[in-house]
Amino acid sequence: AQTVTQSQPEMSVQEAETVTLSCTYDTSESDYYLFWYKQPPSRQMILVIRQEAYKQQNATENRFSVNFQKAAKSFSLKISDSQLGDAAMYFCAYRSGNSGGSNYKLTFGKGTLLTVNP
Amino acid sequence: GAGVSQSPSNKVTEKGKDVELRCDPISGHTALYWYRQSLGQGLEFLIYFQGNSAPDKSGLPSDRFSAERTGGSVSTLTIQRTQQEDSAVYLCASTAWVGVTGELFFGEGSRLTVL
């Protein structure tokens, strides 16, 4: 079974600074997807960024970028120019690239609570 | 609706009572998921529906938990004889096509408190 580990329960960053959230995962598969989701106090999970394992290029979405190290099974999220609205719980998630059955479920880490200080 | 809608937003019940949690997915989304989020824990997969296929119930923690999806749209998660350890936020998510992107769209969840 796949597992996702987020080793930082809490992180803090100063507004306008850069912060990196860590995520490692364990899988025997070669085809899969990785995600970072943000959960603000409203509880609604929002997709931040997605990475396909077959793509070597790191995904980027505006101020959010990832460092995907497939061999190391590492998938960190970098937030540049942090804003107060970035404060939230961040979850790393894994999904198999194989079809069928429970392969369609996302496996989540336990999350990292990010605080942004003004 | 524009997004995934869940009700009730908050539910307080007494131990031993049955509860029903409702999820109304985004129109046209064929896949629907239920997750449970306990304090300090990640999201725990409960059940997955895809179109008319048999649901994947592999995450349901006990036979007190059940879920159905009527007409390929609205889903109800039922917890019978609730226990204090059932207290959690229950999140519903839907997606249009799991085979391509895997992006799930989540509701705001139903917070269940069992006294």
PDB file of N, CA and C in Angstrom, chain A residues 42-106:
ATOM      1  N   SER A  42     -12.104  27.391   6.341  1.00  0.00           N
ATOM      2  CA  SER A  42     -13.441  27.054   5.845  1.00  0.00           C
ATOM      3  C   SER A  42     -13.626  25.560   5.623  1.00  0.00           C
ATOM      4  N   ARG A  43     -12.542  24.814   5.705  1.00  0.00           N
ATOM      5  CA  ARG A  43     -12.516  23.340   5.565  1.00  0.00           C
ATOM      6  C   ARG A  43     -12.537  22.853   4.119  1.00  0.00           C
ATOM      7  N   GLN A  44     -12.838  23.698   3.147  1.00  0.00           N
ATOM      8  CA  GLN A  44     -12.922  23.212   1.771  1.00  0.00           C
ATOM      9  C   GLN A  44     -11.535  23.041   1.185  1.00  0.00           C
ATOM     10  N   MET A  45     -11.226  21.818   0.804  1.00  0.00           N
ATOM     11  CA  MET A  45      -9.928  21.501   0.206  1.00  0.00           C
ATOM     12  C   MET A  45      -9.865  22.067  -1.204  1.00  0.00           C
ATOM     13  N   ILE A  46      -8.736  22.682  -1.523  1.00  0.00           N
ATOM     14  CA  ILE A  46      -8.544  23.285  -2.837  1.00  0.00           C
ATOM     15  C   ILE A  46      -7.236  22.773  -3.426  1.00  0.00           C
ATOM     16  N   LEU A  47      -7.284  22.347  -4.675  1.00  0.00           N
ATOM     17  CA  LEU A  47      -6.073  21.863  -5.326  1.00  0.00           C
ATOM     18  C   LEU A  47      -5.123  23.029  -5.572  1.00  0.00           C
ATOM     19  N   VAL A  48      -3.873  22.852  -5.158  1.00  0.00           N
ATOM     20  CA  VAL A  48      -2.848  23.875  -5.357  1.00  0.00           C
ATOM     21  C   VAL A  48      -2.032  23.571  -6.604  1.00  0.00           C
ATOM     22  N   ILE A  49      -1.584  22.318  -6.697  1.00  0.00           N
ATOM     23  CA  ILE A  49      -0.690  21.963  -7.791  1.00  0.00           C
ATOM     24  C   ILE A  49      -0.678  20.460  -7.969  1.00  0.00           C
ATOM     25  N   ARG A  50      -0.401  20.013  -9.180  1.00  0.00           N
ATOM     26  CA  ARG A  50      -0.416  18.581  -9.517  1.00  0.00           C
ATOM     27  C   ARG A  50       0.844  18.255 -10.315  1.00  0.00           C
ATOM     28  N   GLN A  51       1.358  17.052 -10.099  1.00  0.00           N
ATOM     29  CA  GLN A  51       2.550  16.590 -10.819  1.00  0.00           C
ATOM     30  C   GLN A  51       2.313  15.174 -11.329  1.00  0.00           C
ATOM     31  N   GLU A  52       2.547  14.956 -12.618  1.00  0.00           N
ATOM     32  CA  GLU A  52       2.503  13.608 -13.158  1.00  0.00           C
ATOM     33  C   GLU A  52       3.888  12.991 -13.033  1.00  0.00           C
ATOM     34  N   ALA A  53       3.964  11.771 -12.582  1.00  0.00           N
ATOM     35  CA  ALA A  53       5.258  11.149 -12.308  1.00  0.00           C
ATOM     36  C   ALA A  53       6.104  10.979 -13.556  1.00  0.00           C
ATOM     37  N   TYR A  54       5.464  10.849 -14.728  1.00  0.00           N
ATOM     38  CA  TYR A  54       6.231  10.626 -15.950  1.00  0.00           C
ATOM     39  C   TYR A  54       6.866  11.908 -16.469  1.00  0.00           C
ATOM     40  N   LYS A  55       6.470  13.050 -15.910  1.00  0.00           N
ATOM     41  CA  LYS A  55       7.035  14.321 -16.329  1.00  0.00           C
ATOM     42  C   LYS A  55       8.241  14.683 -15.460  1.00  0.00           C
ATOM     43  N   GLN A  56       9.351  14.924 -16.082  1.00  0.00           N
ATOM     44  CA  GLN A  56      10.548  15.282 -15.326  1.00  0.00           C
ATOM     45  C   GLN A  56      10.518  16.739 -14.884  1.00  0.00           C
ATOM     46  N   GLN A  57       9.822  17.565 -15.659  1.00  0.00           N
ATOM     47  CA  GLN A  57       9.775  18.985 -15.332  1.00  0.00           C
ATOM     48  C   GLN A  57       8.896  19.221 -14.122  1.00  0.00           C
ATOM     49  N   ASN A  58       9.385  20.027 -13.202  1.00  0.00           N
ATOM     50  CA  ASN A  58       8.621  20.350 -12.002  1.00  0.00           C
ATOM     51  C   ASN A  58       7.453  21.265 -12.351  1.00  0.00           C
ATOM     52  N   ALA A  59       6.293  20.958 -11.748  1.00  0.00           N
ATOM     53  CA  ALA A  59       5.109  21.774 -11.986  1.00  0.00           C
ATOM     54  C   ALA A  59       5.220  23.123 -11.283  1.00  0.00           C
ATOM     55  N   THR A  60       4.624  24.127 -11.902  1.00  0.00           N
ATOM     56  CA  THR A  60       4.611  25.488 -11.351  1.00  0.00           C
ATOM     57  C   THR A  60       3.247  26.103 -11.580  1.00  0.00           C
ATOM     58  N   GLU A  61       2.735  26.762 -10.552  1.00  0.00           N
ATOM     59  CA  GLU A  61       1.478  27.496 -10.638  1.00  0.00           C
ATOM     60  C   GLU A  61       1.681  28.816  -9.915  1.00  0.00           C
ATOM     61  N   ASN A  62       1.999  29.837 -10.681  1.00  0.00           N
ATOM     62  CA  ASN A  62       2.200  31.169 -10.120  1.00  0.00           C
ATOM     63  C   ASN A  62       3.255  31.123  -9.010  1.00  0.00           C
ATOM     64  N   ARG A  63       2.894  31.433  -7.766  1.00  0.00           N
ATOM     65  CA  ARG A  63       3.866  31.471  -6.674  1.00  0.00           C
ATOM     66  C   ARG A  63       4.180  30.084  -6.096  1.00  0.00           C
ATOM     67  N   PHE A  64       3.492  29.072  -6.596  1.00  0.00           N
ATOM     68  CA  PHE A  64       3.656  27.721  -6.056  1.00  0.00           C
ATOM     69  C   PHE A  64       4.442  26.869  -7.047  1.00  0.00           C
ATOM     70  N   SER A  65       5.421  26.168  -6.548  1.00  0.00           N
ATOM     71  CA  SER A  65       6.188  25.262  -7.391  1.00  0.00           C
ATOM     72  C   SER A  65       6.558  24.034  -6.569  1.00  0.00           C
ATOM     73  N   VAL A  66       6.886  22.968  -7.267  1.00  0.00           N
ATOM     74  CA  VAL A  66       7.263  21.745  -6.568  1.00  0.00           C
ATOM     75  C   VAL A  66       8.684  21.360  -6.952  1.00  0.00           C
ATOM     76  N   ASN A  67       9.295  20.603  -6.067  1.00  0.00           N
ATOM     77  CA  ASN A  67      10.569  19.952  -6.338  1.00  0.00           C
ATOM     78  C   ASN A  67      10.298  18.450  -6.291  1.00  0.00           C
ATOM     79  N   PHE A  68      10.148  17.860  -7.460  1.00  0.00           N
ATOM     80  CA  PHE A  68       9.799  16.441  -7.573  1.00  0.00           C
ATOM     81  C   PHE A  68      11.072  15.640  -7.816  1.00  0.00           C
ATOM     82  N   GLN A  69      11.402  14.794  -6.872  1.00  0.00           N
ATOM     83  CA  GLN A  69      12.578  13.931  -6.963  1.00  0.00           C
ATOM     84  C   GLN A  69      12.084  12.487  -6.961  1.00  0.00           C
ATOM     85  N   LYS A  70      11.888  11.929  -8.165  1.00  0.00           N
ATOM     86  CA  LYS A  70      11.246  10.623  -8.280  1.00  0.00           C
ATOM     87  C   LYS A  70      12.063   9.516  -7.620  1.00  0.00           C
ATOM     88  N   ALA A  71      13.361   9.537  -7.826  1.00  0.00           N
ATOM     89  CA  ALA A  71      14.202   8.478  -7.263  1.00  0.00           C
ATOM     90  C   ALA A  71      14.168   8.514  -5.735  1.00  0.00           C
ATOM     91  N   ALA A  72      14.121   9.704  -5.195  1.00  0.00           N
ATOM     92  CA  ALA A  72      14.092   9.870  -3.741  1.00  0.00           C
ATOM     93  C   ALA A  72      12.680   9.795  -3.190  1.00  0.00           C
ATOM     94  N   LYS A  73      11.684   9.727  -4.059  1.00  0.00           N
ATOM     95  CA  LYS A  73      10.275   9.706  -3.678  1.00  0.00           C
ATOM     96  C   LYS A  73       9.968  10.896  -2.772  1.00  0.00           C
ATOM     97  N   SER A  74      10.336  12.043  -3.278  1.00  0.00           N
ATOM     98  CA  SER A  74      10.159  13.291  -2.545  1.00  0.00           C
ATOM     99  C   SER A  74       9.395  14.282  -3.409  1.00  0.00           C
ATOM    100  N   PHE A  75       8.517  15.051  -2.770  1.00  0.00           N
ATOM    101  CA  PHE A  75       7.635  15.965  -3.508  1.00  0.00           C
ATOM    102  C   PHE A  75       7.376  17.176  -2.615  1.00  0.00           C
ATOM    103  N   SER A  76       8.260  18.141  -2.634  1.00  0.00           N
ATOM    104  CA  SER A  76       8.116  19.294  -1.759  1.00  0.00           C
ATOM    105  C   SER A  76       7.432  20.455  -2.477  1.00  0.00           C
ATOM    106  N   LEU A  77       6.776  21.274  -1.701  1.00  0.00           N
ATOM    107  CA  LEU A  77       6.049  22.439  -2.219  1.00  0.00           C
ATOM    108  C   LEU A  77       6.751  23.708  -1.771  1.00  0.00           C
ATOM    109  N   LYS A  78       7.068  24.565  -2.719  1.00  0.00           N
ATOM    110  CA  LYS A  78       7.677  25.852  -2.402  1.00  0.00           C
ATOM    111  C   LYS A  78       6.671  26.954  -2.664  1.00  0.00           C
ATOM    112  N   ILE A  79       6.481  27.792  -1.655  1.00  0.00           N
ATOM    113  CA  ILE A  79       5.591  28.942  -1.783  1.00  0.00           C
ATOM    114  C   ILE A  79       6.472  30.195  -1.732  1.00  0.00           C
ATOM    115  N   SER A  80       6.461  30.927  -2.807  1.00  0.00           N
ATOM    116  CA  SER A  80       7.261  32.149  -2.886  1.00  0.00           C
ATOM    117  C   SER A  80       6.395  33.364  -2.579  1.00  0.00           C
ATOM    118  N   ASP A  81       7.049  34.428  -2.069  1.00  0.00           N
ATOM    119  CA  ASP A  81       6.324  35.668  -1.786  1.00  0.00           C
ATOM    120  C   ASP A  81       5.053  35.371  -0.988  1.00  0.00           C
ATOM    121  N   SER A  82       5.224  34.716   0.140  1.00  0.00           N
ATOM    122  CA  SER A  82       4.083  34.256   0.939  1.00  0.00           C
ATOM    123  C   SER A  82       3.128  35.397   1.279  1.00  0.00           C
ATOM    124  N   GLN A  83       1.846  35.078   1.227  1.00  0.00           N
ATOM    125  CA  GLN A  83       0.797  36.046   1.531  1.00  0.00           C
ATOM    126  C   GLN A  83      -0.037  35.540   2.709  1.00  0.00           C
ATOM    127  N   LEU A  84      -0.705  36.474   3.376  1.00  0.00           N
ATOM    128  CA  LEU A  84      -1.508  36.098   4.538  1.00  0.00           C
ATOM    129  C   LEU A  84      -2.562  35.049   4.168  1.00  0.00           C
ATOM    130  N   GLY A  85      -3.051  35.131   2.943  1.00  0.00           N
ATOM    131  CA  GLY A  85      -4.064  34.186   2.497  1.00  0.00           C
ATOM    132  C   GLY A  85      -3.540  32.784   2.254  1.00  0.00           C
ATOM    133  N   ASP A  86      -2.228  32.624   2.320  1.00  0.00           N
ATOM    134  CA  ASP A  86      -1.651  31.288   2.157  1.00  0.00           C
ATOM    135  C   ASP A  86      -1.745  30.476   3.445  1.00  0.00           C
ATOM    136  N   ALA A  87      -2.079  31.118   4.535  1.00  0.00           N
ATOM    137  CA  ALA A  87      -2.179  30.415   5.814  1.00  0.00           C
ATOM    138  C   ALA A  87      -3.289  29.360   5.731  1.00  0.00           C
ATOM    139  N   ALA A  88      -2.913  28.121   5.987  1.00  0.00           N
ATOM    140  CA  ALA A  88      -3.857  27.007   5.849  1.00  0.00           C
ATOM    141  C   ALA A  88      -3.153  25.713   6.222  1.00  0.00           C
ATOM    142  N   MET A  89      -3.912  24.627   6.211  1.00  0.00           N
ATOM    143  CA  MET A  89      -3.334  23.292   6.307  1.00  0.00           C
ATOM    144  C   MET A  89      -3.057  22.832   4.887  1.00  0.00           C
ATOM    145  N   TYR A  90      -1.873  22.280   4.665  1.00  0.00           N
ATOM    146  CA  TYR A  90      -1.494  21.794   3.352  1.00  0.00           C
ATOM    147  C   TYR A  90      -1.312  20.284   3.403  1.00  0.00           C
ATOM    148  N   PHE A  91      -1.957  19.614   2.464  1.00  0.00           N
ATOM    149  CA  PHE A  91      -1.890  18.157   2.394  1.00  0.00           C
ATOM    150  C   PHE A  91      -1.232  17.718   1.095  1.00  0.00           C
ATOM    151  N   CYS A  92      -0.332  16.793   1.229  1.00  0.00           N
ATOM    152  CA  CYS A  92       0.270  16.126   0.088  1.00  0.00           C
ATOM    153  C   CYS A  92      -0.541  14.856  -0.180  1.00  0.00           C
ATOM    154  N   ALA A  93      -0.737  14.511  -1.440  1.00  0.00           N
ATOM    155  CA  ALA A  93      -1.561  13.345  -1.756  1.00  0.00           C
ATOM    156  C   ALA A  93      -0.989  12.593  -2.950  1.00  0.00           C
ATOM    157  N   TYR A  94      -1.253  11.300  -2.963  1.00  0.00           N
ATOM    158  CA  TYR A  94      -0.768  10.381  -4.002  1.00  0.00           C
ATOM    159  C   TYR A  94      -1.951   9.667  -4.630  1.00  0.00           C
ATOM    160  N   ARG A  95      -1.860   9.474  -5.948  1.00  0.00           N
ATOM    161  CA  ARG A  95      -2.864   8.660  -6.622  1.00  0.00           C
ATOM    162  C   ARG A  95      -2.203   7.785  -7.658  1.00  0.00           C
ATOM    163  N   SER A  96      -2.572   6.544  -7.684  1.00  0.00           N
ATOM    164  CA  SER A  96      -2.004   5.610  -8.645  1.00  0.00           C
ATOM    165  C   SER A  96      -2.373   6.016 -10.063  1.00  0.00           C
ATOM    166  N   GLY A  97      -1.480   5.716 -11.005  1.00  0.00           N
ATOM    167  CA  GLY A  97      -1.779   5.949 -12.407  1.00  0.00           C
ATOM    168  C   GLY A  97      -2.436   4.747 -13.054  1.00  0.00           C
ATOM    169  N   ASN A  98      -2.557   3.655 -12.301  1.00  0.00           N
ATOM    170  CA  ASN A  98      -3.214   2.467 -12.818  1.00  0.00           C
ATOM    171  C   ASN A  98      -4.717   2.592 -12.654  1.00  0.00           C
ATOM    172  N   SER A  99      -5.452   1.942 -13.554  1.00  0.00           N
ATOM    173  CA  SER A  99      -6.903   2.067 -13.511  1.00  0.00           C
ATOM    174  C   SER A  99      -7.507   0.964 -12.660  1.00  0.00           C
ATOM    175  N   GLY A 100      -8.745   1.216 -12.231  1.00  0.00           N
ATOM    176  CA  GLY A 100      -9.515   0.192 -11.573  1.00  0.00           C
ATOM    177  C   GLY A 100      -9.455   0.192 -10.070  1.00  0.00           C
ATOM    178  N   GLY A 101     -10.561  -0.268  -9.491  1.00  0.00           N
ATOM    179  CA  GLY A 101     -10.655  -0.503  -8.059  1.00  0.00           C
ATOM    180  C   GLY A 101     -10.235   0.676  -7.216  1.00  0.00           C
ATOM    181  N   SER A 102      -9.534   0.376  -6.131  1.00  0.00           N
ATOM    182  CA  SER A 102      -9.174   1.428  -5.185  1.00  0.00           C
ATOM    183  C   SER A 102      -7.994   2.255  -5.681  1.00  0.00           C
ATOM    184  N   ASN A 103      -7.518   2.006  -6.897  1.00  0.00           N
ATOM    185  CA  ASN A 103      -6.445   2.839  -7.456  1.00  0.00           C
ATOM    186  C   ASN A 103      -6.908   4.268  -7.675  1.00  0.00           C
ATOM    187  N   TYR A 104      -8.219   4.482  -7.688  1.00  0.00           N
ATOM    188  CA  TYR A 104      -8.715   5.827  -7.932  1.00  0.00           C
ATOM    189  C   TYR A 104      -8.767   6.681  -6.671  1.00  0.00           C
ATOM    190  N   LYS A 105      -8.479   6.121  -5.547  1.00  0.00           N
ATOM    191  CA  LYS A 105      -8.533   6.928  -4.345  1.00  0.00           C
ATOM    192  C   LYS A 105      -7.234   7.703  -4.185  1.00  0.00           C
ATOM    193  N   LEU A 106      -7.318   8.842  -3.517  1.00  0.00           N
ATOM    194  CA  LEU A 106      -6.141   9.602  -3.145  1.00  0.00           C
ATOM    195  C   LEU A 106      -5.718   9.218  -1.734  1.00  0.00           C
TER     196      LEU A 106
END
